[in-house]
JSON list of C-alpha atoms in Angstrom, two decimals:
[
{"chain": "N", "resi": 148, "resn": "UNK", "atom": "CA", "xyz": [-12.49, 50.92, -40.17]},
{"chain": "N", "resi": 149, "resn": "UNK", "atom": "CA", "xyz": [-10.72, 51.76, -43.77]},
{"chain": "N", "resi": 150, "resn": "UNK", "atom": "CA", "xyz": [-8.53, 49.02, -42.82]},
{"chain": "N", "resi": 151, "resn": "UNK", "atom": "CA", "xyz": [-11.83, 46.87, -43.57]},
{"chain": "N", "resi": 152, "resn": "UNK", "atom": "CA", "xyz": [-13.30, 49.05, -46.25]},
{"chain": "N", "resi": 153, "resn": "UNK", "atom": "CA", "xyz": [-9.74, 48.75, -48.34]},
{"chain": "N", "resi": 154, "resn": "UNK", "atom": "CA", "xyz": [-9.90, 44.77, -48.30]},
{"chain": "N", "resi": 155, "resn": "UNK", "atom": "CA", "xyz": [-13.30, 45.20, -49.57]},
{"chain": "N", "resi": 156, "resn": "UNK", "atom": "CA", "xyz": [-11.85, 46.95, -51.71]},
{"chain": "N", "resi": 157, "resn": "UNK", "atom": "CA", "xyz": [-8.99, 44.64, -52.88]},
{"chain": "N", "resi": 158, "resn": "UNK", "atom": "CA", "xyz": [-11.27, 41.22, -53.05]},
{"chain": "N", "resi": 159, "resn": "UNK", "atom": "CA", "xyz": [-14.36, 43.46, -55.27]},
{"chain": "N", "resi": 160, "resn": "UNK", "atom": "CA", "xyz": [-11.16, 44.53, -57.94]},
{"chain": "N", "resi": 161, "resn": "UNK", "atom": "CA", "xyz": [-9.40, 41.38, -58.40]},
{"chain": "N", "resi": 162, "resn": "UNK", "atom": "CA", "xyz": [-12.72, 39.61, -59.39]},
{"chain": "N", "resi": 163, "resn": "UNK", "atom": "CA", "xyz": [-13.02, 42.15, -62.23]},
{"chain": "N", "resi": 164, "resn": "UNK", "atom": "CA", "xyz": [-14.36, 45.21, -62.62]},
{"chain": "N", "resi": 165, "resn": "UNK", "atom": "CA", "xyz": [-16.99, 44.44, -65.45]},
{"chain": "N", "resi": 166, "resn": "UNK", "atom": "CA", "xyz": [-18.71, 41.55, -64.08]},
{"chain": "N", "resi": 167, "resn": "UNK", "atom": "CA", "xyz": [-21.66, 42.69, -61.81]},
{"chain": "N", "resi": 168, "resn": "UNK", "atom": "CA", "xyz": [-22.48, 39.47, -60.70]},
{"chain": "N", "resi": 169, "resn": "UNK", "atom": "CA", "xyz": [-19.24, 38.54, -59.60]},
{"chain": "N", "resi": 170, "resn": "UNK", "atom": "CA", "xyz": [-19.15, 42.01, -57.79]},
{"chain": "N", "resi": 171, "resn": "UNK", "atom": "CA", "xyz": [-22.39, 41.02, -55.72]},
{"chain": "N", "resi": 172, "resn": "UNK", "atom": "CA", "xyz": [-21.18, 37.83, -55.01]},
{"chain": "N", "resi": 173, "resn": "UNK", "atom": "CA", "xyz": [-17.88, 38.85, -53.56]},
{"chain": "N", "resi": 174, "resn": "UNK", "atom": "CA", "xyz": [-19.52, 41.59, -51.57]},
{"chain": "N", "resi": 175, "resn": "UNK", "atom": "CA", "xyz": [-21.56, 39.15, -50.06]},
{"chain": "N", "resi": 176, "resn": "UNK", "atom": "CA", "xyz": [-18.56, 36.63, -49.33]},
{"chain": "N", "resi": 177, "resn": "UNK", "atom": "CA", "xyz": [-17.12, 39.52, -47.62]},
{"chain": "N", "resi": 178, "resn": "UNK", "atom": "CA", "xyz": [-20.52, 40.27, -45.38]},
{"chain": "N", "resi": 179, "resn": "UNK", "atom": "CA", "xyz": [-20.10, 36.48, -44.60]},
{"chain": "N", "resi": 180, "resn": "UNK", "atom": "CA", "xyz": [-16.74, 37.00, -42.83]},
{"chain": "N", "resi": 181, "resn": "UNK", "atom": "CA", "xyz": [-17.59, 39.93, -40.56]},
{"chain": "N", "resi": 182, "resn": "UNK", "atom": "CA", "xyz": [-18.56, 38.82, -36.94]},
{"chain": "N", "resi": 183, "resn": "UNK", "atom": "CA", "xyz": [-19.13, 41.08, -34.00]},
{"chain": "N", "resi": 184, "resn": "UNK", "atom": "CA", "xyz": [-18.84, 41.08, -30.42]},
{"chain": "N", "resi": 185, "resn": "UNK", "atom": "CA", "xyz": [-20.28, 43.76, -28.00]},
{"chain": "N", "resi": 186, "resn": "UNK", "atom": "CA", "xyz": [-19.20, 42.77, -24.26]},
{"chain": "N", "resi": 187, "resn": "UNK", "atom": "CA", "xyz": [-19.52, 45.11, -20.67]},
{"chain": "N", "resi": 188, "resn": "UNK", "atom": "CA", "xyz": [-19.05, 43.53, -17.28]},
{"chain": "N", "resi": 189, "resn": "UNK", "atom": "CA", "xyz": [-18.45, 44.75, -14.14]},
{"chain": "N", "resi": 190, "resn": "UNK", "atom": "CA", "xyz": [-19.33, 42.78, -10.24]},
{"chain": "N", "resi": 191, "resn": "UNK", "atom": "CA", "xyz": [-23.23, 42.98, -10.68]},
{"chain": "N", "resi": 192, "resn": "UNK", "atom": "CA", "xyz": [-23.80, 43.34, -14.61]},
{"chain": "N", "resi": 193, "resn": "UNK", "atom": "CA", "xyz": [-22.39, 41.00, -17.47]},
{"chain": "N", "resi": 194, "resn": "UNK", "atom": "CA", "xyz": [-23.62, 41.52, -21.34]},
{"chain": "N", "resi": 195, "resn": "UNK", "atom": "CA", "xyz": [-21.95, 39.37, -24.34]},
{"chain": "N", "resi": 196, "resn": "UNK", "atom": "CA", "xyz": [-23.94, 40.27, -27.41]},
{"chain": "N", "resi": 197, "resn": "UNK", "atom": "CA", "xyz": [-22.26, 38.69, -30.69]},
{"chain": "N", "resi": 198, "resn": "UNK", "atom": "CA", "xyz": [-23.42, 39.28, -34.52]},
{"chain": "N", "resi": 199, "resn": "UNK", "atom": "CA", "xyz": [-22.33, 37.68, -37.29]},
{"chain": "N", "resi": 200, "resn": "UNK", "atom": "CA", "xyz": [-24.72, 37.51, -40.76]},
{"chain": "N", "resi": 201, "resn": "UNK", "atom": "CA", "xyz": [-26.42, 34.58, -40.17]},
{"chain": "N", "resi": 202, "resn": "UNK", "atom": "CA", "xyz": [-27.14, 35.35, -36.04]},
{"chain": "N", "resi": 203, "resn": "UNK", "atom": "CA", "xyz": [-27.20, 37.03, -32.57]},
{"chain": "N", "resi": 204, "resn": "UNK", "atom": "CA", "xyz": [-26.88, 35.50, -30.32]},
{"chain": "N", "resi": 205, "resn": "UNK", "atom": "CA", "xyz": [-26.97, 37.54, -26.54]},
{"chain": "N", "resi": 206, "resn": "UNK", "atom": "CA", "xyz": [-26.24, 36.24, -22.68]},
{"chain": "N", "resi": 207, "resn": "UNK", "atom": "CA", "xyz": [-26.20, 38.00, -19.66]},
{"chain": "N", "resi": 208, "resn": "UNK", "atom": "CA", "xyz": [-24.50, 34.92, -17.62]},
{"chain": "N", "resi": 209, "resn": "UNK", "atom": "CA", "xyz": [-21.18, 34.17, -16.64]},
{"chain": "N", "resi": 210, "resn": "UNK", "atom": "CA", "xyz": [-20.07, 31.55, -18.17]},
{"chain": "N", "resi": 211, "resn": "UNK", "atom": "CA", "xyz": [-20.28, 31.34, -22.04]},
{"chain": "N", "resi": 212, "resn": "UNK", "atom": "CA", "xyz": [-23.44, 29.75, -21.93]},
{"chain": "N", "resi": 213, "resn": "UNK", "atom": "CA", "xyz": [-26.00, 31.57, -24.66]},
{"chain": "N", "resi": 214, "resn": "UNK", "atom": "CA", "xyz": [-29.61, 33.09, -22.78]},
{"chain": "N", "resi": 215, "resn": "UNK", "atom": "CA", "xyz": [-30.79, 33.71, -26.54]},
{"chain": "N", "resi": 216, "resn": "UNK", "atom": "CA", "xyz": [-30.53, 33.09, -30.01]},
{"chain": "N", "resi": 217, "resn": "UNK", "atom": "CA", "xyz": [-31.79, 34.56, -32.91]},
{"chain": "N", "resi": 218, "resn": "UNK", "atom": "CA", "xyz": [-31.58, 34.25, -36.58]},
{"chain": "N", "resi": 219, "resn": "UNK", "atom": "CA", "xyz": [-30.13, 37.80, -38.02]},
{"chain": "N", "resi": 220, "resn": "UNK", "atom": "CA", "xyz": [-32.80, 39.56, -40.69]},
{"chain": "N", "resi": 221, "resn": "UNK", "atom": "CA", "xyz": [-31.11, 41.17, -43.61]},
{"chain": "N", "resi": 222, "resn": "UNK", "atom": "CA", "xyz": [-32.70, 44.56, -43.00]},
{"chain": "N", "resi": 223, "resn": "UNK", "atom": "CA", "xyz": [-30.81, 44.68, -39.92]},
{"chain": "N", "resi": 224, "resn": "UNK", "atom": "CA", "xyz": [-27.08, 43.17, -41.11]},
{"chain": "N", "resi": 225, "resn": "UNK", "atom": "CA", "xyz": [-27.25, 45.26, -44.12]},
{"chain": "N", "resi": 226, "resn": "UNK", "atom": "CA", "xyz": [-27.72, 48.32, -41.03]},
{"chain": "N", "resi": 227, "resn": "UNK", "atom": "CA", "xyz": [-25.16, 46.76, -39.25]},
{"chain": "N", "resi": 228, "resn": "UNK", "atom": "CA", "xyz": [-22.42, 46.73, -42.51]},
{"chain": "N", "resi": 229, "resn": "UNK", "atom": "CA", "xyz": [-23.09, 50.45, -43.25]},
{"chain": "N", "resi": 230, "resn": "UNK", "atom": "CA", "xyz": [-22.36, 51.02, -40.01]},
{"chain": "N", "resi": 231, "resn": "UNK", "atom": "CA", "xyz": [-19.34, 49.77, -40.11]},
{"chain": "N", "resi": 232, "resn": "UNK", "atom": "CA", "xyz": [-18.54, 51.29, -42.94]},
{"chain": "N", "resi": 233, "resn": "UNK", "atom": "CA", "xyz": [-18.60, 55.01, -41.32]},
{"chain": "N", "resi": 234, "resn": "UNK", "atom": "CA", "xyz": [-16.01, 53.95, -38.50]},
{"chain": "N", "resi": 235, "resn": "UNK", "atom": "CA", "xyz": [-12.66, 54.23, -38.40]},
{"chain": "N", "resi": 236, "resn": "UNK", "atom": "CA", "xyz": [-10.77, 51.44, -37.52]},
{"chain": "N", "resi": 237, "resn": "UNK", "atom": "CA", "xyz": [-7.58, 53.44, -36.11]},
{"chain": "N", "resi": 238, "resn": "UNK", "atom": "CA", "xyz": [-9.73, 55.24, -33.66]},
{"chain": "N", "resi": 239, "resn": "UNK", "atom": "CA", "xyz": [-11.01, 52.49, -31.77]},
{"chain": "N", "resi": 240, "resn": "UNK", "atom": "CA", "xyz": [-8.31, 51.59, -30.33]},
{"chain": "N", "resi": 241, "resn": "UNK", "atom": "CA", "xyz": [-7.90, 54.75, -27.83]},
{"chain": "N", "resi": 242, "resn": "UNK", "atom": "CA", "xyz": [-8.88, 54.56, -24.25]},
{"chain": "N", "resi": 243, "resn": "UNK", "atom": "CA", "xyz": [-12.51, 56.23, -23.97]},
{"chain": "N", "resi": 244, "resn": "UNK", "atom": "CA", "xyz": [-12.69, 55.30, -19.70]},
{"chain": "N", "resi": 245, "resn": "UNK", "atom": "CA", "xyz": [-11.37, 56.71, -17.31]},
{"chain": "N", "resi": 246, "resn": "UNK", "atom": "CA", "xyz": [-9.57, 54.72, -15.40]},
{"chain": "N", "resi": 247, "resn": "UNK", "atom": "CA", "xyz": [-11.11, 56.71, -11.96]},
{"chain": "N", "resi": 248, "resn": "UNK", "atom": "CA", "xyz": [-13.78, 55.95, -13.16]},
{"chain": "N", "resi": 249, "resn": "UNK", "atom": "CA", "xyz": [-13.16, 52.48, -13.23]},
{"chain": "N", "resi": 250, "resn": "UNK", "atom": "CA", "xyz": [-11.55, 51.92, -9.79]},
{"chain": "N", "resi": 251, "resn": "UNK", "atom": "CA", "xyz": [-14.65, 52.78, -8.24]},
{"chain": "N", "resi": 252, "resn": "UNK", "atom": "CA", "xyz": [-17.18, 51.57, -10.20]},
{"chain": "N", "resi": 253, "resn": "UNK", "atom": "CA", "xyz": [-18.40, 54.60, -11.87]},
{"chain": "N", "resi": 254, "resn": "UNK", "atom": "CA", "xyz": [-19.18, 53.13, -15.12]},
{"chain": "N", "resi": 255, "resn": "UNK", "atom": "CA", "xyz": [-19.54, 49.50, -16.17]},
{"chain": "N", "resi": 256, "resn": "UNK", "atom": "CA", "xyz": [-16.41, 48.93, -18.84]},
{"chain": "N", "resi": 257, "resn": "UNK", "atom": "CA", "xyz": [-17.64, 47.55, -22.21]},
{"chain": "N", "resi": 258, "resn": "UNK", "atom": "CA", "xyz": [-15.41, 46.43, -25.57]},
{"chain": "N", "resi": 259, "resn": "UNK", "atom": "CA", "xyz": [-16.45, 46.84, -28.60]},
{"chain": "N", "resi": 260, "resn": "UNK", "atom": "CA", "xyz": [-14.46, 43.68, -31.15]},
{"chain": "N", "resi": 261, "resn": "UNK", "atom": "CA", "xyz": [-14.54, 43.75, -35.28]},
{"chain": "N", "resi": 262, "resn": "UNK", "atom": "CA", "xyz": [-13.38, 40.46, -36.71]},
{"chain": "N", "resi": 263, "resn": "UNK", "atom": "CA", "xyz": [-13.02, 40.00, -40.32]},
{"chain": "N", "resi": 264, "resn": "UNK", "atom": "CA", "xyz": [-11.34, 37.29, -41.59]},
{"chain": "N", "resi": 265, "resn": "UNK", "atom": "CA", "xyz": [-7.99, 37.10, -39.58]},
{"chain": "N", "resi": 266, "resn": "UNK", "atom": "CA", "xyz": [-8.27, 40.35, -38.41]},
{"chain": "N", "resi": 267, "resn": "UNK", "atom": "CA", "xyz": [-9.81, 41.32, -35.33]},
{"chain": "N", "resi": 268, "resn": "UNK", "atom": "CA", "xyz": [-10.31, 45.30, -34.49]},
{"chain": "N", "resi": 269, "resn": "UNK", "atom": "CA", "xyz": [-10.53, 45.49, -30.71]},
{"chain": "N", "resi": 270, "resn": "UNK", "atom": "CA", "xyz": [-10.66, 49.35, -29.03]},
{"chain": "N", "resi": 271, "resn": "UNK", "atom": "CA", "xyz": [-9.83, 49.61, -25.10]},
{"chain": "N", "resi": 272, "resn": "UNK", "atom": "CA", "xyz": [-12.25, 50.28, -22.79]},
{"chain": "N", "resi": 273, "resn": "UNK", "atom": "CA", "xyz": [-16.04, 52.43, -22.96]},
{"chain": "N", "resi": 274, "resn": "UNK", "atom": "CA", "xyz": [-18.30, 53.31, -21.22]},
{"chain": "N", "resi": 275, "resn": "UNK", "atom": "CA", "xyz": [-21.49, 50.53, -21.50]},
{"chain": "N", "resi": 276, "resn": "UNK", "atom": "CA", "xyz": [-24.27, 53.25, -21.77]},
{"chain": "N", "resi": 277, "resn": "UNK", "atom": "CA", "xyz": [-21.71, 56.27, -22.84]},
{"chain": "N", "resi": 278, "resn": "UNK", "atom": "CA", "xyz": [-20.06, 55.17, -26.26]},
{"chain": "N", "resi": 279, "resn": "UNK", "atom": "CA", "xyz": [-17.05, 57.48, -28.01]},
{"chain": "N", "resi": 280, "resn": "UNK", "atom": "CA", "xyz": [-18.91, 58.93, -31.12]},
{"chain": "N", "resi": 281, "resn": "UNK", "atom": "CA", "xyz": [-17.97, 57.48, -33.46]},
{"chain": "N", "resi": 282, "resn": "UNK", "atom": "CA", "xyz": [-19.11, 53.77, -31.89]},
{"chain": "N", "resi": 283, "resn": "UNK", "atom": "CA", "xyz": [-22.37, 55.41, -30.86]},
{"chain": "N", "resi": 284, "resn": "UNK", "atom": "CA", "xyz": [-24.79, 54.81, -33.69]},
{"chain": "N", "resi": 285, "resn": "UNK", "atom": "CA", "xyz": [-23.25, 51.12, -34.26]},
{"chain": "N", "resi": 286, "resn": "UNK", "atom": "CA", "xyz": [-23.56, 50.12, -30.80]},
{"chain": "N", "resi": 287, "resn": "UNK", "atom": "CA", "xyz": [-27.31, 51.79, -30.02]},
{"chain": "N", "resi": 288, "resn": "UNK", "atom": "CA", "xyz": [-28.70, 49.66, -33.10]},
{"chain": "N", "resi": 289, "resn": "UNK", "atom": "CA", "xyz": [-26.81, 46.29, -31.40]},
{"chain": "N", "resi": 290, "resn": "UNK", "atom": "CA", "xyz": [-28.10, 47.14, -28.18]},
{"chain": "N", "resi": 291, "resn": "UNK", "atom": "CA", "xyz": [-31.91, 47.65, -29.69]},
{"chain": "N", "resi": 292, "resn": "UNK", "atom": "CA", "xyz": [-31.35, 44.54, -31.66]},
{"chain": "N", "resi": 293, "resn": "UNK", "atom": "CA", "xyz": [-30.28, 42.57, -27.80]},
{"chain": "N", "resi": 294, "resn": "UNK", "atom": "CA", "xyz": [-33.08, 44.23, -26.10]},
{"chain": "N", "resi": 295, "resn": "UNK", "atom": "CA", "xyz": [-35.73, 42.89, -28.58]},
{"chain": "N", "resi": 296, "resn": "UNK", "atom": "CA", "xyz": [-35.05, 39.90, -28.69]},
{"chain": "N", "resi": 297, "resn": "UNK", "atom": "CA", "xyz": [-37.47, 37.59, -26.22]},
{"chain": "N", "resi": 298, "resn": "UNK", "atom": "CA", "xyz": [-35.87, 36.70, -23.62]},
{"chain": "N", "resi": 299, "resn": "UNK", "atom": "CA", "xyz": [-36.25, 33.74, -21.03]}
]
């Protein structure tokens, strides 16, 4: 995430330090380019949540058919961006789940992918419902938003 923070900083400073309106517009444009995907899957469970500034889409059916799409509220998106700022992208690349637990279905493997323009930050795997401490707040917020969606 520090990498993404550096990208934000470079983008902000290239537009001019003294122009406040320009800075606000740049931050707004940078937020438009962020998307997040949370995916958890095992033999009997499937969940795919995609977030962008515009919308949240949720599916629990394999094959990519979106079950629910909902417009993203600005309050929720701002909270997501604040949580993203606290995450170090380099820490996302480590594996947080015991391979033996995966082999005997003791945990549901989950992945979190953060896209910013052409940069993709993807962690290895962690247990669904038991994210690493670096991701706990973000994953809990994503899960809460998905649970609040009216499901068919």
